Amino acid sequence: MTGTPHHGLPEPGWQQPAAKTLREIAARDPRIRDLRVHGSASADGSDVDLWSDLDLVLTTDHHPAQVAKEFAGSALSRLGPLFTASREATANGYGLRLVLVDLRRIDVTVLANSNSRDPGAAAPAADPLAELVEAFRFDGVLAAVKAARGDVLIGSHLALQLARHLLVAAMILRDRQSGTTHHRHGGTVWDTWAERLAAAPIPYTRAGISAAIRFHNEQLDRLLAEQAPHLAGGNQPLHILLDAVDAHAPVRPQGPV
């Protein structure tokens, strides 16, 4: 395993050895025509810190989603288990944003070559609740990373998104319980989940972002423990990241804002 974690966090400079491993994986896959490293990790690495992700762009003559998922599976077998992920299909490609359990972040974009004629197989239907839990964890990690870097603007935006994820989870579970997506009236026990969010810390400071993430994560775990226990727990990587954010407040820039 490359870039092994240090006190629960990735070691500085983890991007370069990880990129080497991923190039080796791509070289053994005849469907992948090219792999390029983008972003900060593509230069000499002088401005790359442990919070920086590793951006990869792959080109294929085959179906991008299939290639992306299988490439990610091979990557995880070499680099370590997955904590959460974000997925996005586009007109000419497929993106996978991976967060490993040691909080290394790897963004994989697979683009279809213009000569590609492979339509690929249709993706199986996913559990919307499981997808939402992944989205919650992913946004929680990004919000914490922004807080670690002192970016209160984007960190606050992402922390506020967690409340929306939690409410959508409650709506999905309410629909499943009632057997319908049509609800003419409220006033049910499910409304209490919205009321609980009134106690959420305001995420408009670095410390507030961290506190808001912790609060919403605790509320989501309670909801899942009651209604979908198979999806509850497993958030230790996020807690480790938040502990690091709280222990090492970023240096704020001097001068007028």
PDB file of C-alpha atoms in Angstrom:
ATOM      1  CA  MET A   1       0.000   0.000   0.000  1.00  0.00           C
ATOM      2  CA  THR A   2       1.387   3.401  -0.909  1.00  0.00           C
ATOM      3  CA  GLY A   3       1.036   6.562   1.121  1.00  0.00           C
ATOM      4  CA  THR A   4       0.172   4.788   4.361  1.00  0.00           C
ATOM      5  CA  PRO A   5      -1.756   6.870   6.893  1.00  0.00           C
ATOM      6  CA  HIS A   6      -0.029   8.845   9.633  1.00  0.00           C
ATOM      7  CA  HIS A   7      -2.112   9.191  12.812  1.00  0.00           C
ATOM      8  CA  GLY A   8      -5.217   8.466  10.743  1.00  0.00           C
ATOM      9  CA  LEU A   9      -4.344  10.980   8.013  1.00  0.00           C
ATOM     10  CA  PRO A  10      -2.437  10.535   4.752  1.00  0.00           C
ATOM     11  CA  GLU A  11       1.234  11.455   4.835  1.00  0.00           C
ATOM     12  CA  PRO A  12       2.374  14.563   2.954  1.00  0.00           C
ATOM     13  CA  GLY A  13       3.446  13.690  -0.577  1.00  0.00           C
ATOM     14  CA  TRP A  14       1.164  10.670  -0.852  1.00  0.00           C
ATOM     15  CA  GLN A  15       0.002  11.765  -4.310  1.00  0.00           C
ATOM     16  CA  GLN A  16       3.187  10.846  -6.201  1.00  0.00           C
ATOM     17  CA  PRO A  17       3.495   7.195  -5.097  1.00  0.00           C
ATOM     18  CA  ALA A  18      -0.254   6.765  -5.522  1.00  0.00           C
ATOM     19  CA  ALA A  19      -0.039   8.142  -9.072  1.00  0.00           C
ATOM     20  CA  LYS A  20       2.749   5.662  -9.843  1.00  0.00           C
ATOM     21  CA  THR A  21       0.592   2.769  -8.637  1.00  0.00           C
ATOM     22  CA  LEU A  22      -2.378   3.966 -10.685  1.00  0.00           C
ATOM     23  CA  ARG A  23      -0.244   4.299 -13.811  1.00  0.00           C
ATOM     24  CA  GLU A  24       0.848   0.684 -13.358  1.00  0.00           C
ATOM     25  CA  ILE A  25      -2.791  -0.398 -13.120  1.00  0.00           C
ATOM     26  CA  ALA A  26      -3.728   1.572 -16.243  1.00  0.00           C
ATOM     27  CA  ALA A  27      -0.771   0.160 -18.195  1.00  0.00           C
ATOM     28  CA  ARG A  28      -2.103  -3.360 -17.649  1.00  0.00           C
ATOM     29  CA  ASP A  29      -5.588  -2.510 -18.920  1.00  0.00           C
ATOM     30  CA  PRO A  30      -5.706  -2.592 -22.746  1.00  0.00           C
ATOM     31  CA  ARG A  31      -8.942  -0.579 -22.740  1.00  0.00           C
ATOM     32  CA  ILE A  32      -7.168   2.474 -21.311  1.00  0.00           C
ATOM     33  CA  ARG A  33      -5.423   4.451 -24.036  1.00  0.00           C
ATOM     34  CA  ASP A  34      -4.009   7.211 -21.867  1.00  0.00           C
ATOM     35  CA  LEU A  35      -3.725   8.375 -18.250  1.00  0.00           C
ATOM     36  CA  ARG A  36      -2.871  11.942 -17.303  1.00  0.00           C
ATOM     37  CA  VAL A  37      -2.440  13.536 -13.890  1.00  0.00           C
ATOM     38  CA  HIS A  38      -4.125  16.915 -13.602  1.00  0.00           C
ATOM     39  CA  GLY A  39      -4.272  19.604 -10.958  1.00  0.00           C
ATOM     40  CA  SER A  40      -1.694  20.430  -8.323  1.00  0.00           C
ATOM     41  CA  ALA A  41      -0.206  16.919  -8.282  1.00  0.00           C
ATOM     42  CA  SER A  42       0.765  17.168 -11.957  1.00  0.00           C
ATOM     43  CA  ALA A  43       3.538  19.724 -11.305  1.00  0.00           C
ATOM     44  CA  ASP A  44       6.671  19.344  -9.225  1.00  0.00           C
ATOM     45  CA  GLY A  45       4.612  18.819  -6.098  1.00  0.00           C
ATOM     46  CA  SER A  46       5.976  21.826  -4.241  1.00  0.00           C
ATOM     47  CA  ASP A  47       2.506  23.223  -3.565  1.00  0.00           C
ATOM     48  CA  VAL A  48       0.822  19.891  -2.781  1.00  0.00           C
ATOM     49  CA  ASP A  49      -0.208  19.247   0.800  1.00  0.00           C
ATOM     50  CA  LEU A  50      -1.851  16.217   2.373  1.00  0.00           C
ATOM     51  CA  TRP A  51      -5.300  17.782   1.758  1.00  0.00           C
ATOM     52  CA  SER A  52      -4.791  17.909  -2.020  1.00  0.00           C
ATOM     53  CA  ASP A  53      -6.577  15.313  -4.082  1.00  0.00           C
ATOM     54  CA  LEU A  54      -5.090  13.361  -6.976  1.00  0.00           C
ATOM     55  CA  ASP A  55      -6.846  14.158 -10.271  1.00  0.00           C
ATOM     56  CA  LEU A  56      -6.643  11.606 -13.076  1.00  0.00           C
ATOM     57  CA  VAL A  57      -8.048  11.724 -16.600  1.00  0.00           C
ATOM     58  CA  LEU A  58      -8.231   8.444 -18.515  1.00  0.00           C
ATOM     59  CA  THR A  59      -9.175   7.925 -22.165  1.00  0.00           C
ATOM     60  CA  THR A  60     -10.809   4.746 -23.451  1.00  0.00           C
ATOM     61  CA  ASP A  61     -12.411   3.258 -26.554  1.00  0.00           C
ATOM     62  CA  HIS A  62     -14.811   1.349 -24.335  1.00  0.00           C
ATOM     63  CA  HIS A  63     -17.670   2.302 -22.072  1.00  0.00           C
ATOM     64  CA  PRO A  64     -16.367   4.973 -19.645  1.00  0.00           C
ATOM     65  CA  ALA A  65     -18.507   3.926 -16.668  1.00  0.00           C
ATOM     66  CA  GLN A  66     -17.434   0.308 -16.860  1.00  0.00           C
ATOM     67  CA  VAL A  67     -13.775   1.236 -17.244  1.00  0.00           C
ATOM     68  CA  ALA A  68     -13.970   3.756 -14.403  1.00  0.00           C
ATOM     69  CA  LYS A  69     -15.576   1.318 -11.973  1.00  0.00           C
ATOM     70  CA  GLU A  70     -13.169  -1.505 -12.760  1.00  0.00           C
ATOM     71  CA  PHE A  71     -10.174   0.821 -12.627  1.00  0.00           C
ATOM     72  CA  ALA A  72     -11.383   2.092  -9.243  1.00  0.00           C
ATOM     73  CA  GLY A  73     -11.786  -1.485  -8.011  1.00  0.00           C
ATOM     74  CA  SER A  74      -8.196  -2.272  -8.967  1.00  0.00           C
ATOM     75  CA  ALA A  75      -7.013   0.965  -7.375  1.00  0.00           C
ATOM     76  CA  LEU A  76      -8.762   0.189  -4.099  1.00  0.00           C
ATOM     77  CA  SER A  77      -7.265  -3.304  -4.024  1.00  0.00           C
ATOM     78  CA  ARG A  78      -3.803  -1.697  -4.121  1.00  0.00           C
ATOM     79  CA  LEU A  79      -4.278   1.522  -2.162  1.00  0.00           C
ATOM     80  CA  GLY A  80      -6.773   0.570   0.522  1.00  0.00           C
ATOM     81  CA  PRO A  81     -10.481   0.390   1.334  1.00  0.00           C
ATOM     82  CA  LEU A  82     -13.061   2.958   0.266  1.00  0.00           C
ATOM     83  CA  PHE A  83     -14.759   5.265   2.752  1.00  0.00           C
ATOM     84  CA  THR A  84     -17.118   7.063   0.382  1.00  0.00           C
ATOM     85  CA  ALA A  85     -17.421   8.175  -3.226  1.00  0.00           C
ATOM     86  CA  SER A  86     -19.203  10.504  -5.603  1.00  0.00           C
ATOM     87  CA  ARG A  87     -20.215   9.469  -9.120  1.00  0.00           C
ATOM     88  CA  GLU A  88     -21.232  11.480 -12.162  1.00  0.00           C
ATOM     89  CA  ALA A  89     -22.061  10.466 -15.725  1.00  0.00           C
ATOM     90  CA  THR A  90     -21.571  13.027 -18.499  1.00  0.00           C
ATOM     91  CA  ALA A  91     -22.258  13.064 -22.227  1.00  0.00           C
ATOM     92  CA  ASN A  92     -18.778  11.785 -23.081  1.00  0.00           C
ATOM     93  CA  GLY A  93     -17.470  10.266 -19.883  1.00  0.00           C
ATOM     94  CA  TYR A  94     -17.837   9.144 -16.301  1.00  0.00           C
ATOM     95  CA  GLY A  95     -16.370  10.516 -13.084  1.00  0.00           C
ATOM     96  CA  LEU A  96     -15.594   8.785  -9.806  1.00  0.00           C
ATOM     97  CA  ARG A  97     -14.393  10.792  -6.809  1.00  0.00           C
ATOM     98  CA  LEU A  98     -13.004   8.393  -4.237  1.00  0.00           C
ATOM     99  CA  VAL A  99     -12.271   8.990  -0.559  1.00  0.00           C
ATOM    100  CA  LEU A 100     -10.218   6.194   0.976  1.00  0.00           C
ATOM    101  CA  VAL A 101     -10.515   5.259   4.640  1.00  0.00           C
ATOM    102  CA  ASP A 102      -7.201   7.017   5.320  1.00  0.00           C
ATOM    103  CA  LEU A 103      -8.735  10.140   3.691  1.00  0.00           C
ATOM    104  CA  ARG A 104      -6.687  10.184   0.500  1.00  0.00           C
ATOM    105  CA  ARG A 105      -8.915  11.609  -2.235  1.00  0.00           C
ATOM    106  CA  ILE A 106      -8.596  10.417  -5.827  1.00  0.00           C
ATOM    107  CA  ASP A 107     -10.698  11.879  -8.636  1.00  0.00           C
ATOM    108  CA  VAL A 108     -10.943   9.635 -11.700  1.00  0.00           C
ATOM    109  CA  THR A 109     -12.471  10.952 -14.921  1.00  0.00           C
ATOM    110  CA  VAL A 110     -12.769   8.500 -17.805  1.00  0.00           C
ATOM    111  CA  LEU A 111     -13.449  10.050 -21.213  1.00  0.00           C
ATOM    112  CA  ALA A 112     -14.690   8.159 -24.246  1.00  0.00           C
ATOM    113  CA  ASN A 113     -12.440   8.350 -27.269  1.00  0.00           C
ATOM    114  CA  SER A 114     -14.195   9.937 -30.235  1.00  0.00           C
ATOM    115  CA  ASN A 115     -13.987   6.591 -32.062  1.00  0.00           C
ATOM    116  CA  SER A 116     -15.624   4.631 -29.274  1.00  0.00           C
ATOM    117  CA  ARG A 117     -18.528   2.454 -30.402  1.00  0.00           C
ATOM    118  CA  ASP A 118     -19.057   0.478 -27.214  1.00  0.00           C
ATOM    119  CA  PRO A 119     -22.386   1.458 -25.603  1.00  0.00           C
ATOM    120  CA  GLY A 120     -21.585  -0.501 -22.448  1.00  0.00           C
ATOM    121  CA  ALA A 121     -24.022  -2.170 -20.122  1.00  0.00           C
ATOM    122  CA  ALA A 122     -26.753  -0.336 -18.296  1.00  0.00           C
ATOM    123  CA  ALA A 123     -25.890   0.378 -14.675  1.00  0.00           C
ATOM    124  CA  PRO A 124     -27.946  -1.593 -12.142  1.00  0.00           C
ATOM    125  CA  ALA A 125     -30.432   0.366 -10.075  1.00  0.00           C
ATOM    126  CA  ALA A 126     -28.867   1.613  -6.848  1.00  0.00           C
ATOM    127  CA  ASP A 127     -30.407   2.047  -3.414  1.00  0.00           C
ATOM    128  CA  PRO A 128     -31.179   5.793  -3.212  1.00  0.00           C
ATOM    129  CA  LEU A 129     -30.717   5.793   0.558  1.00  0.00           C
ATOM    130  CA  ALA A 130     -27.277   4.184   0.307  1.00  0.00           C
ATOM    131  CA  GLU A 131     -26.332   6.703  -2.383  1.00  0.00           C
ATOM    132  CA  LEU A 132     -27.484   9.543  -0.135  1.00  0.00           C
ATOM    133  CA  VAL A 133     -25.371   8.278   2.775  1.00  0.00           C
ATOM    134  CA  GLU A 134     -22.369   8.249   0.450  1.00  0.00           C
ATOM    135  CA  ALA A 135     -23.153  11.797  -0.678  1.00  0.00           C
ATOM    136  CA  PHE A 136     -23.438  12.913   2.951  1.00  0.00           C
ATOM    137  CA  ARG A 137     -20.061  11.427   3.842  1.00  0.00           C
ATOM    138  CA  PHE A 138     -18.440  12.841   0.727  1.00  0.00           C
ATOM    139  CA  ASP A 139     -19.696  16.372   1.373  1.00  0.00           C
ATOM    140  CA  GLY A 140     -18.726  16.011   5.033  1.00  0.00           C
ATOM    141  CA  VAL A 141     -15.153  15.169   4.056  1.00  0.00           C
ATOM    142  CA  LEU A 142     -14.970  18.076   1.603  1.00  0.00           C
ATOM    143  CA  ALA A 143     -16.381  20.494   4.173  1.00  0.00           C
ATOM    144  CA  ALA A 144     -13.819  19.357   6.741  1.00  0.00           C
ATOM    145  CA  VAL A 145     -10.966  19.729   4.242  1.00  0.00           C
ATOM    146  CA  LYS A 146     -12.114  23.264   3.452  1.00  0.00           C
ATOM    147  CA  ALA A 147     -12.167  24.028   7.174  1.00  0.00           C
ATOM    148  CA  ALA A 148      -8.647  22.612   7.502  1.00  0.00           C
ATOM    149  CA  ARG A 149      -7.512  25.057   4.837  1.00  0.00           C
ATOM    150  CA  GLY A 150      -9.373  27.969   6.370  1.00  0.00           C
ATOM    151  CA  ASP A 151     -11.893  28.253   3.513  1.00  0.00           C
ATOM    152  CA  VAL A 152     -14.911  29.178   5.604  1.00  0.00           C
ATOM    153  CA  LEU A 153     -16.964  30.235   2.571  1.00  0.00           C
ATOM    154  CA  ILE A 154     -17.029  26.877   0.775  1.00  0.00           C
ATOM    155  CA  GLY A 155     -16.790  24.900   3.998  1.00  0.00           C
ATOM    156  CA  SER A 156     -19.938  26.587   5.299  1.00  0.00           C
ATOM    157  CA  HIS A 157     -21.748  25.924   2.029  1.00  0.00           C
ATOM    158  CA  LEU A 158     -20.887  22.221   2.155  1.00  0.00           C
ATOM    159  CA  ALA A 159     -21.748  21.922   5.860  1.00  0.00           C
ATOM    160  CA  LEU A 160     -25.189  23.393   5.202  1.00  0.00           C
ATOM    161  CA  GLN A 161     -25.680  20.787   2.475  1.00  0.00           C
ATOM    162  CA  LEU A 162     -25.515  18.066   5.135  1.00  0.00           C
ATOM    163  CA  ALA A 163     -28.826  19.185   6.614  1.00  0.00           C
ATOM    164  CA  ARG A 164     -30.453  18.791   3.204  1.00  0.00           C
ATOM    165  CA  HIS A 165     -29.026  15.267   2.850  1.00  0.00           C
ATOM    166  CA  LEU A 166     -30.440  14.347   6.253  1.00  0.00           C
ATOM    167  CA  LEU A 167     -33.899  15.659   5.398  1.00  0.00           C
ATOM    168  CA  VAL A 168     -33.896  13.800   2.085  1.00  0.00           C
ATOM    169  CA  ALA A 169     -32.967  10.608   3.951  1.00  0.00           C
ATOM    170  CA  ALA A 170     -35.964  11.128   6.243  1.00  0.00           C
ATOM    171  CA  MET A 171     -38.210  11.698   3.224  1.00  0.00           C
ATOM    172  CA  ILE A 172     -37.012   8.493   1.561  1.00  0.00           C
ATOM    173  CA  LEU A 173     -37.669   6.519   4.740  1.00  0.00           C
ATOM    174  CA  ARG A 174     -41.094   8.124   5.203  1.00  0.00           C
ATOM    175  CA  ASP A 175     -42.018   7.179   1.648  1.00  0.00           C
ATOM    176  CA  ARG A 176     -40.931   3.609   2.235  1.00  0.00           C
ATOM    177  CA  GLN A 177     -42.907   3.369   5.443  1.00  0.00           C
ATOM    178  CA  SER A 178     -46.093   4.752   3.905  1.00  0.00           C
ATOM    179  CA  GLY A 179     -45.657   3.087   0.527  1.00  0.00           C
ATOM    180  CA  THR A 180     -46.166   6.325  -1.402  1.00  0.00           C
ATOM    181  CA  THR A 181     -44.333   9.466  -2.471  1.00  0.00           C
ATOM    182  CA  HIS A 182     -47.510  11.567  -2.227  1.00  0.00           C
ATOM    183  CA  HIS A 183     -48.149  13.252   1.121  1.00  0.00           C
ATOM    184  CA  ARG A 184     -50.929  15.840   1.295  1.00  0.00           C
ATOM    185  CA  HIS A 185     -50.398  16.594   4.971  1.00  0.00           C
ATOM    186  CA  GLY A 186     -47.531  16.655   7.463  1.00  0.00           C
ATOM    187  CA  GLY A 187     -47.753  16.460  11.219  1.00  0.00           C
ATOM    188  CA  THR A 188     -46.301  12.959  11.431  1.00  0.00           C
ATOM    189  CA  VAL A 189     -43.424  11.659  13.531  1.00  0.00           C
ATOM    190  CA  TRP A 190     -41.150  12.296  10.576  1.00  0.00           C
ATOM    191  CA  ASP A 191     -41.482  16.052  11.021  1.00  0.00           C
ATOM    192  CA  THR A 192     -39.524  15.784  14.257  1.00  0.00           C
ATOM    193  CA  TRP A 193     -36.400  15.081  12.223  1.00  0.00           C
ATOM    194  CA  ALA A 194     -36.679  18.532  10.696  1.00  0.00           C
ATOM    195  CA  GLU A 195     -37.270  20.073  14.119  1.00  0.00           C
ATOM    196  CA  ARG A 196     -34.115  18.471  15.516  1.00  0.00           C
ATOM    197  CA  LEU A 197     -31.971  20.353  13.025  1.00  0.00           C
ATOM    198  CA  ALA A 198     -32.874  23.647  14.696  1.00  0.00           C
ATOM    199  CA  ALA A 199     -30.183  22.832  17.273  1.00  0.00           C
ATOM    200  CA  ALA A 200     -27.441  22.587  14.631  1.00  0.00           C
ATOM    201  CA  PRO A 201     -24.351  24.761  15.222  1.00  0.00           C
ATOM    202  CA  ILE A 202     -23.996  27.663  12.795  1.00  0.00           C
ATOM    203  CA  PRO A 203     -21.212  26.714  10.366  1.00  0.00           C
ATOM    204  CA  TYR A 204     -19.876  30.184   9.593  1.00  0.00           C
ATOM    205  CA  THR A 205     -16.476  29.798  11.262  1.00  0.00           C
ATOM    206  CA  ARG A 206     -13.829  27.077  10.984  1.00  0.00           C
ATOM    207  CA  ALA A 207     -14.852  25.693  14.378  1.00  0.00           C
ATOM    208  CA  GLY A 208     -18.511  26.069  13.452  1.00  0.00           C
ATOM    209  CA  ILE A 209     -18.039  24.009  10.298  1.00  0.00           C
ATOM    210  CA  SER A 210     -16.496  21.167  12.275  1.00  0.00           C
ATOM    211  CA  ALA A 211     -19.228  21.339  14.922  1.00  0.00           C
ATOM    212  CA  ALA A 212     -21.975  21.368  12.298  1.00  0.00           C
ATOM    213  CA  ILE A 213     -20.509  18.317  10.561  1.00  0.00           C
ATOM    214  CA  ARG A 214     -20.352  16.432  13.849  1.00  0.00           C
ATOM    215  CA  PHE A 215     -23.929  17.402  14.732  1.00  0.00           C
ATOM    216  CA  HIS A 216     -25.451  16.380  11.408  1.00  0.00           C
ATOM    217  CA  ASN A 217     -23.414  13.193  11.320  1.00  0.00           C
ATOM    218  CA  GLU A 218     -24.755  12.250  14.752  1.00  0.00           C
ATOM    219  CA  GLN A 219     -28.322  12.964  13.631  1.00  0.00           C
ATOM    220  CA  LEU A 220     -27.919  10.878  10.487  1.00  0.00           C
ATOM    221  CA  ASP A 221     -26.513   7.974  12.500  1.00  0.00           C
ATOM    222  CA  ARG A 222     -29.518   8.154  14.834  1.00  0.00           C
ATOM    223  CA  LEU A 223     -31.915   8.140  11.925  1.00  0.00           C
ATOM    224  CA  LEU A 224     -30.213   5.203  10.261  1.00  0.00           C
ATOM    225  CA  ALA A 225     -29.862   3.257  13.515  1.00  0.00           C
ATOM    226  CA  GLU A 226     -33.623   3.455  13.950  1.00  0.00           C
ATOM    227  CA  GLN A 227     -34.718   2.928  10.358  1.00  0.00           C
ATOM    228  CA  ALA A 228     -31.864   1.428   8.297  1.00  0.00           C
ATOM    229  CA  PRO A 229     -29.283  -0.087  10.673  1.00  0.00           C
ATOM    230  CA  HIS A 230     -27.401  -1.766   7.837  1.00  0.00           C
ATOM    231  CA  LEU A 231     -26.266   1.703   6.731  1.00  0.00           C
ATOM    232  CA  ALA A 232     -25.461   3.148  10.173  1.00  0.00           C
ATOM    233  CA  GLY A 233     -21.974   3.721  11.569  1.00  0.00           C
ATOM    234  CA  GLY A 234     -18.678   3.374   9.766  1.00  0.00           C
ATOM    235  CA  ASN A 235     -17.808   7.076  10.040  1.00  0.00           C
ATOM    236  CA  GLN A 236     -14.506   6.779  11.912  1.00  0.00           C
ATOM    237  CA  PRO A 237     -12.459   8.308   9.040  1.00  0.00           C
ATOM    238  CA  LEU A 238     -14.622  11.423   9.146  1.00  0.00           C
ATOM    239  CA  HIS A 239     -14.216  11.691  12.930  1.00  0.00           C
ATOM    240  CA  ILE A 240     -10.435  11.391  12.569  1.00  0.00           C
ATOM    241  CA  LEU A 241     -10.450  14.169   9.997  1.00  0.00           C
ATOM    242  CA  LEU A 242     -12.569  16.414  12.213  1.00  0.00           C
ATOM    243  CA  ASP A 243     -10.255  15.797  15.171  1.00  0.00           C
ATOM    244  CA  ALA A 244      -7.331  16.905  13.017  1.00  0.00           C
ATOM    245  CA  VAL A 245      -9.197  20.016  11.890  1.00  0.00           C
ATOM    246  CA  ASP A 246     -10.040  20.945  15.473  1.00  0.00           C
ATOM    247  CA  ALA A 247      -6.482  20.354  16.671  1.00  0.00           C
ATOM    248  CA  HIS A 248      -4.772  22.384  13.960  1.00  0.00           C
ATOM    249  CA  ALA A 249      -6.585  25.624  13.212  1.00  0.00           C
ATOM    250  CA  PRO A 250      -5.270  27.239  10.015  1.00  0.00           C
ATOM    251  CA  VAL A 251      -3.372  30.508  10.117  1.00  0.00           C
ATOM    252  CA  ARG A 252      -5.702  33.297   9.008  1.00  0.00           C
ATOM    253  CA  PRO A 253      -4.433  35.847   6.470  1.00  0.00           C
ATOM    254  CA  GLN A 254      -3.537  39.269   7.775  1.00  0.00           C
ATOM    255  CA  GLY A 255      -4.939  42.549   6.507  1.00  0.00           C
ATOM    256  CA  PRO A 256      -8.401  43.620   5.408  1.00  0.00           C
ATOM    257  CA  VAL A 257     -10.900  41.019   4.228  1.00  0.00           C
TER     258      VAL A 257
END
